[in-house]
Amino acid sequence: SYELTQPPSVSVSPGQTARITCSGDALSKQYAYWYQQKAGQAPVVVIYKDSERPSGIPERFSGSSSGTTVTLTISGVQAEDEADYYCQSADSSGSYRVFGGGTKLTVL
Amino acid sequence: EVQLVESGGGLVKPGGSLRLSCSASGFTFSSYYMNWVRQAPGRGLEWVSAISSSSSYIYYADSVKGRFTISRDNAKNSLYLQMNSLRAEDTAVYYCARDGSVTSPFYWYFDLWGRGTLVTVSS
């Protein structure tokens, strides 16, 4: 098994850029995925395959990867972006999937 | 409408059993890997189990292996989770989640989620 590590919290003011990191040895070999979960709701994928954005996700959401760390970047943060964000990955066969501990994004 | 709807949650005593169901609609259920993911109150997401489209491949997290059984009925567009020997630490909202790819190469993520069903294990 392996682990993904995220900072517990990130705070930014509206209009600024938020960056949330996720680190783990497996990320150098496997894709990472990012989910947004607002209070009382189910998660929604906002980035897949490190940097791809699903249809319907605003362009201000982007993802990048470098070595064993992936980063979710939210440019021009809006109040509605306040949520918990989780990174996720899996082994090559899909037999094991893992989430990071989650990062609470606070919009000041 | 493309959706997943879970049911079957409730209050159960430690050591007891419960069966969760997930009803799928609006897409070709039989083509997708499906999963259960849970979230304890105030905690993060935890993947529980996955099952391939034809049930040929089944995987579990170590925390539930030997106690939980995932299954599906493609004729009924339904996914199930049989939970036995339940513990207090199994208390969580259980989500049904669809895999994000239907053909090879497979990308192991979750592109569609239900709203979840709450399981409470307490005496």
mmCIF file of C-alpha atoms in Angstrom, chain B residues 36-106:
data_model
loop_
_atom_site.group_PDB
_atom_site.id
_atom_site.type_symbol
_atom_site.label_atom_id
_atom_site.label_comp_id
_atom_site.label_asym_id
_atom_site.label_seq_id
_atom_site.Cartn_x
_atom_site.Cartn_y
_atom_site.Cartn_z
ATOM 1 C CA TRP B 36 -17.839 1.737 -2.764
ATOM 2 C CA VAL B 37 -16.163 4.653 -1.013
ATOM 3 C CA ARG B 38 -16.884 5.675 2.571
ATOM 4 C CA GLN B 39 -16.452 8.742 4.730
ATOM 5 C CA ALA B 40 -16.548 8.607 8.515
ATOM 6 C CA PRO B 41 -18.152 11.625 10.206
ATOM 7 C CA GLY B 42 -15.816 14.596 9.955
ATOM 8 C CA ARG B 43 -13.139 12.505 8.260
ATOM 9 C CA GLY B 44 -11.709 11.999 4.800
ATOM 10 C CA LEU B 45 -12.610 9.677 1.959
ATOM 11 C CA GLU B 46 -11.650 6.002 2.087
ATOM 12 C CA TRP B 47 -11.939 3.618 -0.850
ATOM 13 C CA VAL B 48 -13.608 0.379 0.270
ATOM 14 C CA SER B 49 -14.036 -1.964 -2.686
ATOM 15 C CA ALA B 50 -14.150 -2.249 -6.477
ATOM 16 C CA ILE B 51 -15.734 -4.725 -8.880
ATOM 17 C CA SER B 52 -15.133 -5.088 -12.598
ATOM 18 C CA SER B 53 -17.897 -4.867 -15.168
ATOM 19 C CA SER B 54 -18.396 -8.633 -15.356
ATOM 20 C CA SER B 55 -17.502 -9.316 -11.710
ATOM 21 C CA SER B 56 -14.306 -11.063 -12.784
ATOM 22 C CA TYR B 57 -12.123 -8.784 -10.701
ATOM 23 C CA ILE B 58 -12.927 -7.812 -7.121
ATOM 24 C CA TYR B 59 -10.746 -5.776 -4.779
ATOM 25 C CA TYR B 60 -10.999 -4.669 -1.157
ATOM 26 C CA ALA B 61 -9.246 -2.290 1.168
ATOM 27 C CA ASP B 62 -7.352 -4.083 3.911
ATOM 28 C CA SER B 63 -9.672 -2.544 6.508
ATOM 29 C CA VAL B 64 -12.697 -4.490 5.231
ATOM 30 C CA LYS B 65 -11.170 -7.586 3.655
ATOM 31 C CA GLY B 66 -12.824 -10.747 4.946
ATOM 32 C CA ARG B 67 -15.835 -8.871 6.349
ATOM 33 C CA PHE B 68 -17.352 -7.064 3.351
ATOM 34 C CA THR B 69 -18.457 -8.538 0.018
ATOM 35 C CA ILE B 70 -19.099 -6.503 -3.110
ATOM 36 C CA SER B 71 -21.351 -7.819 -5.870
ATOM 37 C CA ARG B 72 -23.432 -6.596 -8.782
ATOM 38 C CA ASP B 73 -26.419 -7.592 -10.875
ATOM 39 C CA ASN B 74 -26.061 -6.098 -14.341
ATOM 40 C CA ALA B 75 -29.577 -7.194 -15.302
ATOM 41 C CA LYS B 76 -30.915 -5.026 -12.482
ATOM 42 C CA ASN B 77 -28.362 -2.198 -12.892
ATOM 43 C CA SER B 78 -27.480 -2.642 -9.247
ATOM 44 C CA LEU B 79 -24.396 -2.747 -7.058
ATOM 45 C CA TYR B 80 -24.327 -4.236 -3.566
ATOM 46 C CA LEU B 81 -22.154 -4.279 -0.463
ATOM 47 C CA GLN B 82 -22.730 -7.003 2.117
ATOM 48 C CA MET B 83 -21.192 -5.880 5.382
ATOM 49 C CA ASN B 84 -20.660 -8.432 8.167
ATOM 50 C CA SER B 85 -18.964 -8.302 11.558
ATOM 51 C CA LEU B 86 -19.512 -4.567 11.670
ATOM 52 C CA ARG B 87 -17.427 -2.424 13.991
ATOM 53 C CA ALA B 88 -17.835 1.082 15.384
ATOM 54 C CA GLU B 89 -15.098 2.256 13.021
ATOM 55 C CA ASP B 90 -17.243 1.228 10.037
ATOM 56 C CA THR B 91 -19.623 4.087 10.862
ATOM 57 C CA ALA B 92 -19.634 6.288 7.780
ATOM 58 C CA VAL B 93 -21.508 7.573 4.786
ATOM 59 C CA TYR B 94 -21.096 4.966 2.070
ATOM 60 C CA TYR B 95 -20.957 6.234 -1.503
ATOM 61 C CA CYS B 96 -21.431 4.252 -4.663
ATOM 62 C CA ALA B 97 -19.024 5.526 -7.332
ATOM 63 C CA ARG B 98 -18.513 4.748 -11.012
ATOM 64 C CA ASP B 99 -15.067 4.308 -12.528
ATOM 65 C CA GLY B 100 -13.998 6.985 -14.928
ATOM 66 C CA SER B 101 -13.141 4.862 -17.950
ATOM 67 C CA VAL B 102 -14.976 2.090 -19.727
ATOM 68 C CA THR B 103 -12.292 0.785 -22.058
ATOM 69 C CA SER B 104 -8.576 0.178 -21.930
ATOM 70 C CA PRO B 105 -6.452 2.005 -21.002
ATOM 71 C CA PHE B 106 -8.229 2.207 -17.683
#
